[in-house]
Short mmCIF file of C-alpha atoms in Angstrom, two decimals:
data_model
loop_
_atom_site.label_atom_id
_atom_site.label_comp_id
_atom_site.label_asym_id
_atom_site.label_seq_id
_atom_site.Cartn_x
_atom_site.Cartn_y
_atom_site.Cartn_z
CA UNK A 31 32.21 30.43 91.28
CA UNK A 32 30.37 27.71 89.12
CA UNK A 33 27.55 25.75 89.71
CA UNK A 34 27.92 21.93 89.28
CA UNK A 35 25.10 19.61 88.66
CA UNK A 36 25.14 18.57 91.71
CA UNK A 37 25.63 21.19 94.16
CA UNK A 38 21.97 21.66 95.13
CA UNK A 39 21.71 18.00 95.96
CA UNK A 40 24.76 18.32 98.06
CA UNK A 41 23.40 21.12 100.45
CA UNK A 42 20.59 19.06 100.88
CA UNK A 43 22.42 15.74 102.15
CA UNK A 44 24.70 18.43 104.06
CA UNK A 45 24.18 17.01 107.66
CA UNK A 46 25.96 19.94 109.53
CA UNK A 47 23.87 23.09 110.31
CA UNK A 48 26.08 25.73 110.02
CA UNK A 49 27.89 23.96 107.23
CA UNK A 50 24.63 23.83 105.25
CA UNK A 51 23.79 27.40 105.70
CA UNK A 52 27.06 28.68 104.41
CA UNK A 53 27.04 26.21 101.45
CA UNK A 54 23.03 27.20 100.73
CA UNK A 55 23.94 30.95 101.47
CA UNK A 56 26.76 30.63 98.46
CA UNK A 57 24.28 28.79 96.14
CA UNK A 58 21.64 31.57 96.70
CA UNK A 59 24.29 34.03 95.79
CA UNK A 60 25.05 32.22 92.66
CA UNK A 61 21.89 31.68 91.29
CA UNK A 62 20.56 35.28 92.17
CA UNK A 63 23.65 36.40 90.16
CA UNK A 64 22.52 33.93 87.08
CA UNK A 65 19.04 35.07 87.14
CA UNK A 66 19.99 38.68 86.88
CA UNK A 67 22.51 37.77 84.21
CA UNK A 68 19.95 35.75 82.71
CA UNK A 69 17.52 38.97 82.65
CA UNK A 70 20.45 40.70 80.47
CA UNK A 71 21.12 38.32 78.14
CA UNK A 72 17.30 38.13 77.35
CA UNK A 73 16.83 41.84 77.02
CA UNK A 74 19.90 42.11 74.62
CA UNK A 75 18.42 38.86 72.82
CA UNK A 76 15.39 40.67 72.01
CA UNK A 77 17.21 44.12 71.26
CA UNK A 78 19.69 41.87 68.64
CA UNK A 79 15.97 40.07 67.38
CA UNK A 80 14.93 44.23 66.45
CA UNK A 81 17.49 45.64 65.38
CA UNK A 82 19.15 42.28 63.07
CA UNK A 83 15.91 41.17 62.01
CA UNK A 84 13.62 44.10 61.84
CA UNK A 85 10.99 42.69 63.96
CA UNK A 86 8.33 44.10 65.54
CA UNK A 87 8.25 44.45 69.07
CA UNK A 88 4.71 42.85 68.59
CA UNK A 89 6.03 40.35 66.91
CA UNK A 90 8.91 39.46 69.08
CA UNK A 91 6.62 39.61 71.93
CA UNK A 92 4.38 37.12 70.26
CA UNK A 93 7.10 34.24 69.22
CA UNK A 94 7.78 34.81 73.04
CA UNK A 95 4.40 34.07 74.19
CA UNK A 96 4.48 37.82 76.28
CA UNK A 97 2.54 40.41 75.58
CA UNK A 98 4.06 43.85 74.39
CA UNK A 99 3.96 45.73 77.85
CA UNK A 100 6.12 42.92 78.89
CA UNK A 101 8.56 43.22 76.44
CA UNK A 102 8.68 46.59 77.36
CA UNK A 103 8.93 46.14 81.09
CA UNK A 104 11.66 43.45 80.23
CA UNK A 105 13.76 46.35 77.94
CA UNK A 106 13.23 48.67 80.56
CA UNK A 107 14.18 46.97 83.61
CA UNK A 108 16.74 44.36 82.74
CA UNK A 109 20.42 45.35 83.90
CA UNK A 110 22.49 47.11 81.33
CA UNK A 111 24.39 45.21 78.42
CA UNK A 112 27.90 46.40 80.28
CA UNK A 113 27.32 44.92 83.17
CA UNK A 114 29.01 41.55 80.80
CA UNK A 115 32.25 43.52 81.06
CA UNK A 116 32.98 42.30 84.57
CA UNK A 117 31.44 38.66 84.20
CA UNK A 118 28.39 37.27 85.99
CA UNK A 119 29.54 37.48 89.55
CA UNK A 120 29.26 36.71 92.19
CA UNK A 121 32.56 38.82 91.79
CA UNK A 122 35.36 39.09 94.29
CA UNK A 123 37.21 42.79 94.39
CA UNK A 124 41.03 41.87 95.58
CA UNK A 125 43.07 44.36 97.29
CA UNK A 126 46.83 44.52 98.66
CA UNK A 127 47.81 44.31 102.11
CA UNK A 128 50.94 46.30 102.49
CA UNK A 129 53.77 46.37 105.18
CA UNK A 130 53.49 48.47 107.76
CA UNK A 131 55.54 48.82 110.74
CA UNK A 132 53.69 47.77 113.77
CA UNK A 133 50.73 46.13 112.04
CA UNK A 134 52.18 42.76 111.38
CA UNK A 135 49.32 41.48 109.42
CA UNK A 136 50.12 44.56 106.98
CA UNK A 137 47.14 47.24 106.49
CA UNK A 138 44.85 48.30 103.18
CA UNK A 139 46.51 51.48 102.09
CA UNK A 140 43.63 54.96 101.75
CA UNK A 141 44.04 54.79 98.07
CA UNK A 142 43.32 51.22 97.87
CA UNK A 143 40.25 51.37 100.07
CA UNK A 144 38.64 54.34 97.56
CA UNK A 145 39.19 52.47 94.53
CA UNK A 146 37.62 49.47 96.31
CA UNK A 147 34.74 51.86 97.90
CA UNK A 148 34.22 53.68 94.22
CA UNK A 149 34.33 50.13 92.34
CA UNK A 150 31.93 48.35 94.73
CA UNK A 151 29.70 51.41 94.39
CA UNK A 152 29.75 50.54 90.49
CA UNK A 153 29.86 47.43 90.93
CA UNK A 154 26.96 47.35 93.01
CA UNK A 155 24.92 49.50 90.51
CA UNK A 156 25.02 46.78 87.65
CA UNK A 157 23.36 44.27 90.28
CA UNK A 158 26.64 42.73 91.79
CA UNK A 159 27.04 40.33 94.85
CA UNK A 160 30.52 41.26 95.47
CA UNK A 161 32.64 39.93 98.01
CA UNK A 162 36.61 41.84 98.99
CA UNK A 163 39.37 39.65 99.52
CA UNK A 164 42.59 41.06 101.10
CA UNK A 165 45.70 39.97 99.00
CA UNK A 166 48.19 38.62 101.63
CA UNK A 167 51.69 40.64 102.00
CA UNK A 168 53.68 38.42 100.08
CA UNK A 169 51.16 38.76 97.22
CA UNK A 170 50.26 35.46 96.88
CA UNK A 171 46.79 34.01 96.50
CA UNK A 172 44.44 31.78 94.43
CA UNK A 173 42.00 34.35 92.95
CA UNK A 174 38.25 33.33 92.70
CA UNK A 175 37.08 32.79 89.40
CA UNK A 176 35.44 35.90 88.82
CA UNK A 177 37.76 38.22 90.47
CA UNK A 178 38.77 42.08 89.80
CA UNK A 179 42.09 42.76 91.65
CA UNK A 180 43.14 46.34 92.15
CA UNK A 181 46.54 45.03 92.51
CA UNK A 182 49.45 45.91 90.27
CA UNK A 183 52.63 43.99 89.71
CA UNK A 184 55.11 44.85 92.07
CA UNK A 185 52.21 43.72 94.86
CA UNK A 186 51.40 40.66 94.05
CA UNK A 187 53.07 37.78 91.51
CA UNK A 188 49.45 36.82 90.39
CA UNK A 189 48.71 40.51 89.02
CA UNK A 190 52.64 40.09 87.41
CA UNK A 191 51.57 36.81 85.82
CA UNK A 192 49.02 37.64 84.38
CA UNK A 193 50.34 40.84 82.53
CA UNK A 194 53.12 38.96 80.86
CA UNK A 195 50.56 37.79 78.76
CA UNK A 196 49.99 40.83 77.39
CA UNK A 197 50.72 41.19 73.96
CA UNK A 198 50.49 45.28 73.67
CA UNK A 199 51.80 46.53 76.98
CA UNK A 200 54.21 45.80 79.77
CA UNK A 201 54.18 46.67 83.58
CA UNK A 202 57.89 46.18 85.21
CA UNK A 203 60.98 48.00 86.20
CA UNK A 204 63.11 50.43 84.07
CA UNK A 205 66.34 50.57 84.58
CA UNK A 206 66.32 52.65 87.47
CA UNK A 207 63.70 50.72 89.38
CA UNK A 208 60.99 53.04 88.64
CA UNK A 209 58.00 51.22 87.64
CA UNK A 210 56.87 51.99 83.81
CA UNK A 211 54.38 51.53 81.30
CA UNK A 212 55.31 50.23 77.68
CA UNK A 213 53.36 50.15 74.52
CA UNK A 214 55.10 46.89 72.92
CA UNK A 215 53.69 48.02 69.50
CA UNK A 216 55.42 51.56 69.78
CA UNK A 217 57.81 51.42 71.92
CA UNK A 218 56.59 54.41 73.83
CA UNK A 219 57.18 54.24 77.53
CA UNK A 220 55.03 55.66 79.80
CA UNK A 221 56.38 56.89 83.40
CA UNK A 222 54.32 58.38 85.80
CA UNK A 223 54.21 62.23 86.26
CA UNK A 224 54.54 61.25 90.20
CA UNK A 225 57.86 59.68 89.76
CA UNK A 226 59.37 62.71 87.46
CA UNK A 227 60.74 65.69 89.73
CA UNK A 228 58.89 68.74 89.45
CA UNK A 229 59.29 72.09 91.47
CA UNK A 230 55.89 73.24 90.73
CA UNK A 231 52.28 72.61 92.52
CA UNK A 232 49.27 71.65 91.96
CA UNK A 233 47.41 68.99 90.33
CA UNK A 234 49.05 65.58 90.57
CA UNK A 235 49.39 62.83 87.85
CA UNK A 236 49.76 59.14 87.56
CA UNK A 237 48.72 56.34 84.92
CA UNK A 238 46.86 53.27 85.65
CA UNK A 239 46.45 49.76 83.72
CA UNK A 240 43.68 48.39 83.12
CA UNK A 241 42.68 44.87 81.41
CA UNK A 242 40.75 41.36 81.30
CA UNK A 243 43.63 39.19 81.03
CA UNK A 244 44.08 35.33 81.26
CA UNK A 245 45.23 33.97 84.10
CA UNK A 246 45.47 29.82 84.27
CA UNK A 247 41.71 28.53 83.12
CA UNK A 248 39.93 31.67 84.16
CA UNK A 249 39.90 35.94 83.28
CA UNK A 250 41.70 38.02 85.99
CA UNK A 251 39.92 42.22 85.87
CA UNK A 252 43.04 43.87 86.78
CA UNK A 253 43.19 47.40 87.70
CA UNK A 254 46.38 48.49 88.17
CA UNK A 255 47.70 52.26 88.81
CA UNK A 256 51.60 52.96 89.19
CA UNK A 257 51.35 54.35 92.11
CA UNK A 258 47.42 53.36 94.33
CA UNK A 259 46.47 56.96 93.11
CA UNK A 260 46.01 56.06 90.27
CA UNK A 261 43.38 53.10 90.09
CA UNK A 262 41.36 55.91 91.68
CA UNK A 263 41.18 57.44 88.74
CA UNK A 264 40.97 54.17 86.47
CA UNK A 265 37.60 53.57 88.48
CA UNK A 266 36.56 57.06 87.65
CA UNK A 267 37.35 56.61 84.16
CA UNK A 268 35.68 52.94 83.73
CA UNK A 269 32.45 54.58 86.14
CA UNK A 270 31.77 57.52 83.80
CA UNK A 271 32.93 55.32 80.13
CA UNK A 272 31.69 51.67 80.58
CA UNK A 273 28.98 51.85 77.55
CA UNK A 274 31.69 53.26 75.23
CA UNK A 275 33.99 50.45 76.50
CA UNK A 276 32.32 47.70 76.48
CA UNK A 277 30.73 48.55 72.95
CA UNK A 278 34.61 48.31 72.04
CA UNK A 279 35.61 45.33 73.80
CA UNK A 280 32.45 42.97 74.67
CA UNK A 281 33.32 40.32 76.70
CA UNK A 282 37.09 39.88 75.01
CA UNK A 283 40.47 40.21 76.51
CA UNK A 284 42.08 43.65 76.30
CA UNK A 285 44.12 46.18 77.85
CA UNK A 286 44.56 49.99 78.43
CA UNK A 287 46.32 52.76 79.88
CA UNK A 288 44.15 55.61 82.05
CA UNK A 289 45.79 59.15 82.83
CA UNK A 290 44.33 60.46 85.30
CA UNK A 291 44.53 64.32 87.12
CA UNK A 292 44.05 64.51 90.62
CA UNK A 293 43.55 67.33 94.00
CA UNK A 294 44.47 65.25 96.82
CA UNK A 295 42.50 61.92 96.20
CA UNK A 296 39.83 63.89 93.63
CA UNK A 297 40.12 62.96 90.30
CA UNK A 298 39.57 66.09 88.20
CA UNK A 299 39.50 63.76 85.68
CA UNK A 300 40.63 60.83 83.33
CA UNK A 301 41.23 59.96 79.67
CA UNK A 302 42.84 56.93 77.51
CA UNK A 303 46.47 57.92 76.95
CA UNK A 304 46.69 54.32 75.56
CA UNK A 305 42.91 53.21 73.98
CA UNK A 306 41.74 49.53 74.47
CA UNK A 307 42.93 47.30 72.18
CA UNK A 308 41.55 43.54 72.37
CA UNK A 309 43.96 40.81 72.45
CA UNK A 310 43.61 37.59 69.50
#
């Protein structure tokens, strides 16, 4: 959500009560969400003004006009430099509604409702406002403009959209309507453990895509397993790696592939079987 110019004039002329309280409500989100961005991007500011110009922190805190406990406190306390990865928020978390018989306004599968209970929990740690939207059956929606969708293809035409501008990797049908993973710059293609027969038991398997991607004038966060097991384990793998991550990809486009390893809906754990690469 932006801010115009003129928004805070506008809740003020806002003659309707309850219309005014939603629209100042929104605006209080927004600017809570600046101001905590606005705490990150001064902390890194001062980290780039040690480290790329060798100033003191007694220095730095002087040009500043703060005194060196502050610039401490500020270091200290400011919300981590990954946080960026996601955006500023207020951020929206999308999840699919899927058919089911006798619930005719479809239902939020388990696996779904994890991932969106593991992100928020994330989320929520890197100071987040964040707001779920249910993605209607059909799949079709207009997505805010900060918006992470745990969504993949086959669920919604917005998530498909957006992954055909991929330039690395590809999300459809193989040829026998399993849905597949390919590596455009290899080749490889990538089909999920859960959809290959195997007598044995134990642990299951599945893949996940992950990616900033554009989608119209905005970034879409898409999060994306081949079967809702396995954004589980995407979440897992972006909870326990986001420094490493976003050290790699800032605030870029880029994609990836997570495998992860699972005991019922327990991730036992999850690697890169395809590592980020940033898109030009």
């Amino acid at each position: 959500m932006g801010v115009e110019t003129d928004e805070f004039d506008q809740v003020r002329r806002e003659v309707d009560p309850m219309a005014q309280a939603r629209a100042a409500t929104n605006l209080i989100n927004v600017y809570q969400q600046r101001s905590v961005e606005l705490a990150r991007l001064r902390k890194e500011a001062i980290e780039r003004a040690s480290t790329q110009t060798g100033m003191t922190l007694a220095a730095i805190a002087k040009r500043l006009g703060l005194s060196k406990g502050r610039i401490t406190q500020i270091r200290q306390s400011a919300p981590a430099p990954e946080r960026a990865l996601f955006g500023v928020g207020p951020l929206t978390v999308a999840v699919p509604l899927r058919d089911v018989v006798g619930r005719p306004l479809g239902a939020v599968a388990t696996e779904d409702s994890l991932s969106l209970q593991k992100l928020t929990n994330l989320l929520h740690s890197l100071a987040f406002t964040v707001e779920p939207l249910h993605i209607p059956t059909d799949g079709r929606y207009v997505p805010p403009l900060e918006t992470i969708a745990i969504c993949g293809p086959k669920s919604s035409p917005v998530t498909a959209v957006a992954i055909e501008a991929d330039p690395f990797i590809s999300f459809a049908p193989d040829s026998d309507g399993r849905w597949v993973l390919r590596d455009k710059t290899t080749g490889q293609v990538l089909i999920s453990p859960m959809d290959i027969a195997s007598g044995g038991a134990g642990a299951v398997v599945d893949y996940a895509y992950v990616a900033r991607l554009p989608y119209q004038d905005r970034s879409l966060f898409v999060i994306a397993g081949v079967h809702a097991l396995g954004s589980i384990g995407a979440v897992d793998y972006l909870t326990n790696n986001l420094t490493s991550l976003y050290n790699e990809v800032k605030q870029q486009h880029f994609s990836m592939v997570v495998r992860s390893e699972f005991t019922g809906q327990t991730v036992n754990s999850s690697t890169l079987l395809i590592p980020a690469r940033v898109h030009q």
